[in-house]
CSV table of C-alpha atoms in Angstrom, one decimal:
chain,number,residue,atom,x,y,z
Z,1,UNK,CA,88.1,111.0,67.3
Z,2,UNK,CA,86.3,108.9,64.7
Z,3,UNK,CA,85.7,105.3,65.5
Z,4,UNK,CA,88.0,103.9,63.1
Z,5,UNK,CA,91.1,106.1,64.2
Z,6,UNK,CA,90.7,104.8,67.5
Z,7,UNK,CA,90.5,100.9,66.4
Z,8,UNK,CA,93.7,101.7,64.7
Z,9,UNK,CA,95.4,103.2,67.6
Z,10,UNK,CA,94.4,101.0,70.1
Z,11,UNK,CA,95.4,97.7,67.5
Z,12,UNK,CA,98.8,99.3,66.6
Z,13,UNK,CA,99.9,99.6,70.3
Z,14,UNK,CA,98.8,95.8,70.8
Z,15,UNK,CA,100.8,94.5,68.0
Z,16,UNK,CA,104.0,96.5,68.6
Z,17,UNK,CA,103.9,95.3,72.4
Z,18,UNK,CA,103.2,91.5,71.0
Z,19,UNK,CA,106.5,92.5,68.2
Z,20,UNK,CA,108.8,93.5,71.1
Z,21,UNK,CA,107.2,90.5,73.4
Z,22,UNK,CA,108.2,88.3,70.6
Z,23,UNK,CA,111.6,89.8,70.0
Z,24,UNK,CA,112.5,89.3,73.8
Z,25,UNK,CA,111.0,85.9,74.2
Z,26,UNK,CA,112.8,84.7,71.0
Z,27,UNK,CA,116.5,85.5,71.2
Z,28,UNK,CA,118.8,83.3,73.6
Z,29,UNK,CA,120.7,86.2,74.6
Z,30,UNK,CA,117.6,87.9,76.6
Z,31,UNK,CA,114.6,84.9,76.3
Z,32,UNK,CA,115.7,83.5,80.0
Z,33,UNK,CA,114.8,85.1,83.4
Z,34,UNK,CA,118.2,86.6,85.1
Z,35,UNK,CA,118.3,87.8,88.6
Z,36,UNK,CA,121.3,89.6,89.8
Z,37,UNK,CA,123.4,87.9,92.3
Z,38,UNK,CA,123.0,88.8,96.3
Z,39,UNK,CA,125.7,90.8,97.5
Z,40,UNK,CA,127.4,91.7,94.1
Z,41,UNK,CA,128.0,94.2,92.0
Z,42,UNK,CA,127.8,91.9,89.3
Z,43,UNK,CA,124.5,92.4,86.9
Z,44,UNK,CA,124.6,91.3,84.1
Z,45,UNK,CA,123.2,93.6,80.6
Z,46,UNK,CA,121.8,93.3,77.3
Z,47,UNK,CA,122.2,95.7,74.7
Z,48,UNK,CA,119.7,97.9,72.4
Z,49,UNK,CA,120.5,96.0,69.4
Z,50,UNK,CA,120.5,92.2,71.1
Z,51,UNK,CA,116.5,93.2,71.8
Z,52,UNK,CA,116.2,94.6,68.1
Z,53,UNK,CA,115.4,98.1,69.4
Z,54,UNK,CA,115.9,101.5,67.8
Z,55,UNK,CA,119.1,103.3,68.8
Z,56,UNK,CA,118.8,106.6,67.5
Z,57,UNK,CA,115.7,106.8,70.0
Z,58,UNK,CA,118.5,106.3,73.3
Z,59,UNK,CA,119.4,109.8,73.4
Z,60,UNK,CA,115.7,111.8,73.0
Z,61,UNK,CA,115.0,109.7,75.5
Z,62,UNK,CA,118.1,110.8,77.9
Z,63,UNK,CA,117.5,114.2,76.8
Z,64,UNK,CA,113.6,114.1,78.3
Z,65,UNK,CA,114.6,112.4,81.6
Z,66,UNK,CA,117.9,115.3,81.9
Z,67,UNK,CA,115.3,118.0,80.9
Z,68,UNK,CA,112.7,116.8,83.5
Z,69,UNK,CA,115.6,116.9,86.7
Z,70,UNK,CA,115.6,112.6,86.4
Z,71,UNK,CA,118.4,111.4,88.8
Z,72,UNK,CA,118.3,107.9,87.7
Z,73,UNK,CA,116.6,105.7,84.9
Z,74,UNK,CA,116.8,102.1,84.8
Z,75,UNK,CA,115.2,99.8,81.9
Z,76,UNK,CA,115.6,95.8,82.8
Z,77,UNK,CA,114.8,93.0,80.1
Z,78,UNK,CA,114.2,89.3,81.3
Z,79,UNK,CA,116.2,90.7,84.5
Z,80,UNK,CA,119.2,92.2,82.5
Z,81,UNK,CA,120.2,96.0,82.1
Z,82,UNK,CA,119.6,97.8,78.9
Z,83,UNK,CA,120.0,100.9,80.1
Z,84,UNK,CA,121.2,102.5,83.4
Z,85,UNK,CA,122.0,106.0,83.2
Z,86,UNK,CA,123.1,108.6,85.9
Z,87,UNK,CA,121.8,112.8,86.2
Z,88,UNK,CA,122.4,116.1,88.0
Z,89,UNK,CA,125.4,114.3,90.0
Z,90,UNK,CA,123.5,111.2,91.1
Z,91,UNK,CA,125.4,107.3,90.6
Z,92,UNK,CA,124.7,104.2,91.6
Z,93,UNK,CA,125.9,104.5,95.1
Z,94,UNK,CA,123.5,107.5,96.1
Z,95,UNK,CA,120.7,106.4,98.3
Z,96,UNK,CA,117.1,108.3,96.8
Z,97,UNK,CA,114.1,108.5,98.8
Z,98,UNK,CA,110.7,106.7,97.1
Z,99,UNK,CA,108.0,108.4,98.3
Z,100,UNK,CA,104.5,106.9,98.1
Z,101,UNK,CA,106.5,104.5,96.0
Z,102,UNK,CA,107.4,102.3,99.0
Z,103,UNK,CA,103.5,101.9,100.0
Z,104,UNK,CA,104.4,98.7,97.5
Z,105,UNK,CA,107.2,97.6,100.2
Z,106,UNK,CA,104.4,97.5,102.8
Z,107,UNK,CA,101.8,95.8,101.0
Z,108,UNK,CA,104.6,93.1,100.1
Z,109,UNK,CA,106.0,93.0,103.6
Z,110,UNK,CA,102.5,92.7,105.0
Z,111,UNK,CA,101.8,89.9,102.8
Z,112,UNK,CA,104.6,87.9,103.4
Z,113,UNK,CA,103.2,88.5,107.6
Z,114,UNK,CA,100.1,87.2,106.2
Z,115,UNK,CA,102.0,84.3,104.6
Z,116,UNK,CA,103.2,83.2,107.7
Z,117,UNK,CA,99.6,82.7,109.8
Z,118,UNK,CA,100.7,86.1,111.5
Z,119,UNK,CA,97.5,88.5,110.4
Z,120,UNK,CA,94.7,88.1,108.1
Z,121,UNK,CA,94.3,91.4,105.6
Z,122,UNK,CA,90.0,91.0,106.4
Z,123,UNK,CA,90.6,91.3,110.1
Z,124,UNK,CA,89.9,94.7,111.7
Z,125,UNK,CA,93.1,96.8,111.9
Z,126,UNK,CA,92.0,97.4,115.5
Z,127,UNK,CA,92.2,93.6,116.5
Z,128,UNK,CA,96.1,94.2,115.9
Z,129,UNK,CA,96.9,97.6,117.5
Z,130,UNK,CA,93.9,98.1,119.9
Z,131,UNK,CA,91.0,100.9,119.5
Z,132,UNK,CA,91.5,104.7,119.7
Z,133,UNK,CA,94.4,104.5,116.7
Z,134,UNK,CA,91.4,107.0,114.9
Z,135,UNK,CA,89.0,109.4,116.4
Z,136,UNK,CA,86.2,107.8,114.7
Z,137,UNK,CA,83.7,106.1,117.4
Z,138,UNK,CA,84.6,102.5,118.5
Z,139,UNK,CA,82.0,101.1,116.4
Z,140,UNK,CA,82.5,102.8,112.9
Z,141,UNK,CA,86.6,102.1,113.4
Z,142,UNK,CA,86.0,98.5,113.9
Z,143,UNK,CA,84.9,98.1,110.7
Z,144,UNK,CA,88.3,99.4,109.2
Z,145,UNK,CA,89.9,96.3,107.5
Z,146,UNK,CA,93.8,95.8,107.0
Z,147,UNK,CA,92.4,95.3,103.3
Z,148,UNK,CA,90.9,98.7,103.6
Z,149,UNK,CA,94.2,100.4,104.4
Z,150,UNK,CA,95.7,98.4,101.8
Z,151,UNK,CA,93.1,99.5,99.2
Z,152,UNK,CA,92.6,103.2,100.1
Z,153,UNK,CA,89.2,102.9,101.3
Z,154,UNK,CA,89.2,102.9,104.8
Z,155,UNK,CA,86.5,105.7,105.1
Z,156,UNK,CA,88.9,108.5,106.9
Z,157,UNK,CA,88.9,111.9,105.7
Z,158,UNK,CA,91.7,112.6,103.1
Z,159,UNK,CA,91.5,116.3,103.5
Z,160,UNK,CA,92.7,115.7,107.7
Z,161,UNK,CA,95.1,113.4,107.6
Z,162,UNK,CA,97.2,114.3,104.9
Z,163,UNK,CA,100.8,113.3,106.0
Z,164,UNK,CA,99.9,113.1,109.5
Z,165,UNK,CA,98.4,109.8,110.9
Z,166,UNK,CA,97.8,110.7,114.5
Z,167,UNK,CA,94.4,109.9,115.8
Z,168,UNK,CA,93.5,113.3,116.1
Z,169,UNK,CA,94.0,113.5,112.3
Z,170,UNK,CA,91.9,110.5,111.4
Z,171,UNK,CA,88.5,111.5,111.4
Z,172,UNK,CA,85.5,110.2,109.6
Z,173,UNK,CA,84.1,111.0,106.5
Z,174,UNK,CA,82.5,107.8,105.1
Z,175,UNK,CA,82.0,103.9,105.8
Z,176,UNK,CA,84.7,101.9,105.4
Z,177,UNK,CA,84.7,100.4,101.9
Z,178,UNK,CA,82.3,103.4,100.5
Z,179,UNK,CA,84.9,105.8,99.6
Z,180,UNK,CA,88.0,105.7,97.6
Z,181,UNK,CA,91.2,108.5,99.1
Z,182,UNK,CA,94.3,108.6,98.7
Z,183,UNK,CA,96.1,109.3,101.9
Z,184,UNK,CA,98.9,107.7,103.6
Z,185,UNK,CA,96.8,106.5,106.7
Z,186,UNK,CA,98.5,102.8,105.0
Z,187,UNK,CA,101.0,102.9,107.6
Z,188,UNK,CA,99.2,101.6,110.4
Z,189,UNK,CA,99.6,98.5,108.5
Z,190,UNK,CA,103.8,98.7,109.7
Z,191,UNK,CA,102.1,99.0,113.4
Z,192,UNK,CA,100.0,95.7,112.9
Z,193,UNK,CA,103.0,93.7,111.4
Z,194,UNK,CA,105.2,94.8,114.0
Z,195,UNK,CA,102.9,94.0,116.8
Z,196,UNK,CA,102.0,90.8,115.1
Z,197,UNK,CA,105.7,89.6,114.7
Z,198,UNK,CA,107.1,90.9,117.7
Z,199,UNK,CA,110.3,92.6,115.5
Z,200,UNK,CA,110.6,96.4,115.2
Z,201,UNK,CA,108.8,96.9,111.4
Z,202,UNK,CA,112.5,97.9,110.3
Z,203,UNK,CA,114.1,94.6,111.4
Z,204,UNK,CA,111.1,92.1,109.8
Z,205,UNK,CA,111.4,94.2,106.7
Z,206,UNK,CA,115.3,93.6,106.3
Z,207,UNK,CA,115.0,90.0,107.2
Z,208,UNK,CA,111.7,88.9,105.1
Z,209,UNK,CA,112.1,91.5,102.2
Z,210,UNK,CA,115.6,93.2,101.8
Z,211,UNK,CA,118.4,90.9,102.4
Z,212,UNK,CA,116.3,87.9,100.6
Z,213,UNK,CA,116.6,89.7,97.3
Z,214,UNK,CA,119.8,91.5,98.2
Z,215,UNK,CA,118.8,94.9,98.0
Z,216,UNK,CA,121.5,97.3,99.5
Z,217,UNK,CA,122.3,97.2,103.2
Z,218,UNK,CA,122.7,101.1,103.0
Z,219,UNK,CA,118.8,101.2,102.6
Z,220,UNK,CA,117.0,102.6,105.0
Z,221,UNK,CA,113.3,103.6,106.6
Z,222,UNK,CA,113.4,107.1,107.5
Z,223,UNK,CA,110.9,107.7,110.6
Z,224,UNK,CA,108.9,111.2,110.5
Z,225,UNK,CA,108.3,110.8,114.1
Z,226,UNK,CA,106.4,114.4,113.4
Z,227,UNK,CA,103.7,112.6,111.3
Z,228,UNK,CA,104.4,109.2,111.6
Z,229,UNK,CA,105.4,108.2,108.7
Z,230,UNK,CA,108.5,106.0,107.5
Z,231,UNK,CA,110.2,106.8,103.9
Z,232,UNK,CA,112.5,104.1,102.3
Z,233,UNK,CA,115.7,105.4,100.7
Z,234,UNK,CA,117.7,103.2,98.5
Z,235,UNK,CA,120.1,103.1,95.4
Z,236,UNK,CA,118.8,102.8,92.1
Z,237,UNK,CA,119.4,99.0,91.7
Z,238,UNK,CA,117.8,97.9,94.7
Z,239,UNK,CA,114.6,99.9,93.5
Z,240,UNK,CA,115.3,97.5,90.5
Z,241,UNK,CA,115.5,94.5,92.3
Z,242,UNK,CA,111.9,94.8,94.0
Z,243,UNK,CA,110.9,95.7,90.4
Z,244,UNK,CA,112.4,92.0,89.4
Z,245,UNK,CA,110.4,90.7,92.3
Z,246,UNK,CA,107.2,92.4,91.2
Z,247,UNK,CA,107.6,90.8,88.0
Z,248,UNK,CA,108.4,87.4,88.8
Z,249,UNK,CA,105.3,87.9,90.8
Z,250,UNK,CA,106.9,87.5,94.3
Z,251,UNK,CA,109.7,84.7,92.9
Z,252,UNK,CA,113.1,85.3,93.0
Z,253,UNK,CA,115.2,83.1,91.7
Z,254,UNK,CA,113.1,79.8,92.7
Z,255,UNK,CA,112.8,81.3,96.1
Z,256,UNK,CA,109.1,82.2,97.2
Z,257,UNK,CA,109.2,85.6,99.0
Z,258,UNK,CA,105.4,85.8,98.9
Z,259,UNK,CA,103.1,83.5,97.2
Z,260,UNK,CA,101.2,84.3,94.0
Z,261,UNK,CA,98.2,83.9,94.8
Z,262,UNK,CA,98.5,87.2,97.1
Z,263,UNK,CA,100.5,89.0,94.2
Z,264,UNK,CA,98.0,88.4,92.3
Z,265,UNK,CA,95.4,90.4,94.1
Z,266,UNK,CA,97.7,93.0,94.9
Z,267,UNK,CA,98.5,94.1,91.3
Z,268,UNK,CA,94.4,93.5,89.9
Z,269,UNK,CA,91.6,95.7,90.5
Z,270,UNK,CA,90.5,95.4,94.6
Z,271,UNK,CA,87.4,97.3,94.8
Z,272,UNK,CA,84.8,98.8,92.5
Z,273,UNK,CA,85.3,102.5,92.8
Z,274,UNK,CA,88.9,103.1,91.6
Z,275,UNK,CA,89.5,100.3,88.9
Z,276,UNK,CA,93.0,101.4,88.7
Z,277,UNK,CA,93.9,100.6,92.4
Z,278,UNK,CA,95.2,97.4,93.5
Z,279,UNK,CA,97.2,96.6,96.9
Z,280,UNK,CA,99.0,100.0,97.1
Z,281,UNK,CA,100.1,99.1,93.1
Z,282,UNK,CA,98.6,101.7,90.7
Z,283,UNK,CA,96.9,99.6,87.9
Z,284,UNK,CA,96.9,100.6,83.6
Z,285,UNK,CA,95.0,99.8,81.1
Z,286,UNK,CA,91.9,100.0,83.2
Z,287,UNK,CA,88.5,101.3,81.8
Z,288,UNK,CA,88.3,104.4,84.7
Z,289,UNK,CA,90.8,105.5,87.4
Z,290,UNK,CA,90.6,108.3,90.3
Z,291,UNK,CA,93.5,110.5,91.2
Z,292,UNK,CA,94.7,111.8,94.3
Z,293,UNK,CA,93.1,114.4,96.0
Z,294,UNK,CA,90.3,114.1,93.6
Z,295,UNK,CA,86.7,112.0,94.4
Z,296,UNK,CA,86.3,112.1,90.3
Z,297,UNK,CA,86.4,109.6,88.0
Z,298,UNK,CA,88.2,109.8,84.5
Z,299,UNK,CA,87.2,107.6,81.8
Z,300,UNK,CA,89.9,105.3,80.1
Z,301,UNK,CA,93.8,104.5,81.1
Z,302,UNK,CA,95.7,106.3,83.7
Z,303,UNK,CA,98.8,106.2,80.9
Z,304,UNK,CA,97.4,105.8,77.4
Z,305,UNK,CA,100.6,105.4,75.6
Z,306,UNK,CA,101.7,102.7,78.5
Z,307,UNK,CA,101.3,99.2,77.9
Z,308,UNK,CA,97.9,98.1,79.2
Z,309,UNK,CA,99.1,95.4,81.3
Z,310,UNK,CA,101.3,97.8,83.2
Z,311,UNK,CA,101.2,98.0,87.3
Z,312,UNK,CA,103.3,100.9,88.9
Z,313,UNK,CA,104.8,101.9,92.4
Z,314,UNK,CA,104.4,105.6,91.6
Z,315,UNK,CA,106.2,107.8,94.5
Z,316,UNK,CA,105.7,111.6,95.5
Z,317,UNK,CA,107.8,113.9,92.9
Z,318,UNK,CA,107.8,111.1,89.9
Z,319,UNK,CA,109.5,108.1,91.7
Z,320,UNK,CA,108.8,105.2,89.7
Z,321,UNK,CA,108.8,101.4,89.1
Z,322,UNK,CA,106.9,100.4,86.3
Z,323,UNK,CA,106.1,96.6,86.0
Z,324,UNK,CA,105.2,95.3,82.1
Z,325,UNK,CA,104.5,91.3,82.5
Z,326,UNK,CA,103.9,90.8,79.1
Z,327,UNK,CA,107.3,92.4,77.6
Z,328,UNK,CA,109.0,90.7,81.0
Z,329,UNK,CA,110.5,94.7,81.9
Z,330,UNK,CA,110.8,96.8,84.6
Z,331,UNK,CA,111.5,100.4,84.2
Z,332,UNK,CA,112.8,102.7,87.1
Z,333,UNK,CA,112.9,106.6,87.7
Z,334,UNK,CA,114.3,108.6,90.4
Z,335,UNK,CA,114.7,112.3,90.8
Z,336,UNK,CA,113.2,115.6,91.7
Z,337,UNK,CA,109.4,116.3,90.6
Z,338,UNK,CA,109.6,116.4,86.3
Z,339,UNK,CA,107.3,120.0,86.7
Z,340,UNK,CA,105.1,120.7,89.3
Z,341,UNK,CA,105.2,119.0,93.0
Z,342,UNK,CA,102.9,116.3,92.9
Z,343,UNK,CA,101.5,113.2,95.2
Z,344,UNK,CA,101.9,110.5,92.6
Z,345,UNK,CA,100.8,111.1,88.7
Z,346,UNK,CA,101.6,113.6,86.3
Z,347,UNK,CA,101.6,114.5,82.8
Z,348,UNK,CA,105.7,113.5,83.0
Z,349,UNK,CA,104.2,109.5,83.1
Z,350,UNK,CA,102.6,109.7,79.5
Z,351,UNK,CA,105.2,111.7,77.5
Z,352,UNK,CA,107.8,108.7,78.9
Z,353,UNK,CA,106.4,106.6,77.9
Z,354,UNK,CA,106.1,108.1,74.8
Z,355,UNK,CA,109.9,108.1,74.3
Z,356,UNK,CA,109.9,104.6,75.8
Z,357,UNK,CA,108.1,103.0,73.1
Z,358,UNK,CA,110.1,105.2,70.6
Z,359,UNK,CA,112.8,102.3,71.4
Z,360,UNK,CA,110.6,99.6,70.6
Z,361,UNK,CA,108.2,100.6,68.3
């Protein structure tokens, strides 16, 4: 691609997100933050038109996310519903599991534990659950940070532990802090907080989390006592809801869940060998990102045609929260995997947003 095809590109996107930005901070109807009331059904909606948006670009969009076995999609504006659509037999009742997803709900929960003087994310995960939770030797686990589980770098070998996080399956490969994996070794961090609080992981998360921006009671952890692991399911709208609280940066509604300063951190770049990492939050607009199950690195944005401010909870078989700051939306996807099964990313993220901008554009 010649150098000034690529200037053109790159300046078109930033001027149609700053045209939509504007759009949205400038009319009355959508310009002021809205969060849904606690225990209602009552949410209130903006339409296509209000925002200035294209239409006729509604149903190629519906037609991708029907093609591509979507059970849910979910576009919110300043906190108000543009669209909210239903597939394959799904509604707004239906409880969906979020995958890797909901290693977002643990680095929030774990902050908020923080928050309260009840860990510290640079202590040693073994100060809070003892030693022998890895079969590494004493002293190369003692250097295993909650901040390293919260980053992916804790130094254990991906290609053991896979879903199962049994000692036996965490071995060594590296260093803590020298090695970027993707695993789901993260889950120790539910041990710490509920050794730390003295609540069962489930009832701290309800308390501090769920009921606080009135997510659905029917939610629920699943516990994979077999690799254990614990899977949230939810409805659509509660997935929405945490997506209103990512936004508002840990706010909601003039109520501090979780102060900003952590949020913050957890949504920028937290080490130097996966740029597009943050907290458990997958990062756009980045200048290199790794993938999982992979130790390369790819040059330029893990969505090009996503806005480059983006940060995502990306889930197992294309669960998704998508978080835009500066166009003040959140964008959700259920459903079964778009193509092929996959941990996280796939070529289904891109083409989306493809026919996402097509509204805005």
């Amino acid at each position: 691609m010649k150098p000034i095809n690529l200037f053109l590109i790159v300046a078109f996107f930033a001027t149609s997100c700053s045209k939509s930005s504007e759009i949205v901070q400038n009319n009355p109807e959508t310009s002021a933050m809205y969060f849904p009331p606690n225990g209602s059904t009552i949410w209130e909606t903006t339409s296509i038109e209000a925002l200035g948006w294209h239409s006729n670009a509604v149903q190629p969009l519906l037609d991708y996310l029907l093609l591509k076995n979507s059970k849910s999609f979910m576009i919110l504006v300043n906190g108000r519903i543009v669209m909210e659509n239903y597939f394959n037999g799904h509604d707004a009742n239906t409880n969906w599991y979020w995958a890797s997803a909901g290693k977002t709900l643990t680095a929030t929960v774990t902050g908020i534990a923080q928050q309260e003087g009840l860990l510290n994310i640079n202590n040693t995960v073994s100060q809070y659950v003892g030693n022998g939770w890895t079969s590494e030797t004493i002293n190369k686990e003692n250097q295993i940070t909650c901040k390293h589980l919260l980053t992916m770098t804790s130094g254990l070998d991906d290609a053991y532990n896979g879903d199962f996080v049994a000692p036996t399956n965490l071995i060594y490969n590296a260093d803590a802090g020298t090695r970027w994996a993707y695993d789901n070794v993260y889950v120790k961090l539910q041990d710490v907080v509920a050794n730390q609080t003295g609540q069962t992981w489930n009832d701290y998360f309800n308390t501090k989390l769920r009921d606080k921006i009135g997510m659905s009671s029917t939610g629920f952890w699943y516990d994979d006592t077999s690799t254990g692991l614990k899977i949230y399911f939810s409805n659509t709208r509660s997935m929405a809801r945490f997506g209103l609280l990512a936004l508002n940066k840990g706010n909601w509604n003039g109520t501090k869940i979780i102060n900003e300063t952590y949020w913050d951190e957890a949504t920028s770049t937290s080490q130097t060998i996966n740029k597009s990492y943050g907290y458990l939050w997958w990062l756009n607009g980045k200048a290199s990102y790794h993938l999982p199950e992979s130790q390369l690195e790819f040059t330029g944005a893990i969505i090009p045609h996503g806005p480059q401010d983006m940060y995502m909870a990306l889930g197992k078989n294309d669960q998704k929260i998508y978080v835009i700051p500066s166009m003040k939306m959140v964008v959700i996807r259920m459903g079964n995997a778009a193509d092929t099964v996959n941990m996280a990313l796939s070529d289904f993220d891109d083409v989306l947003w493809q026919k996402i901008t097509a509204l805005y554009l």
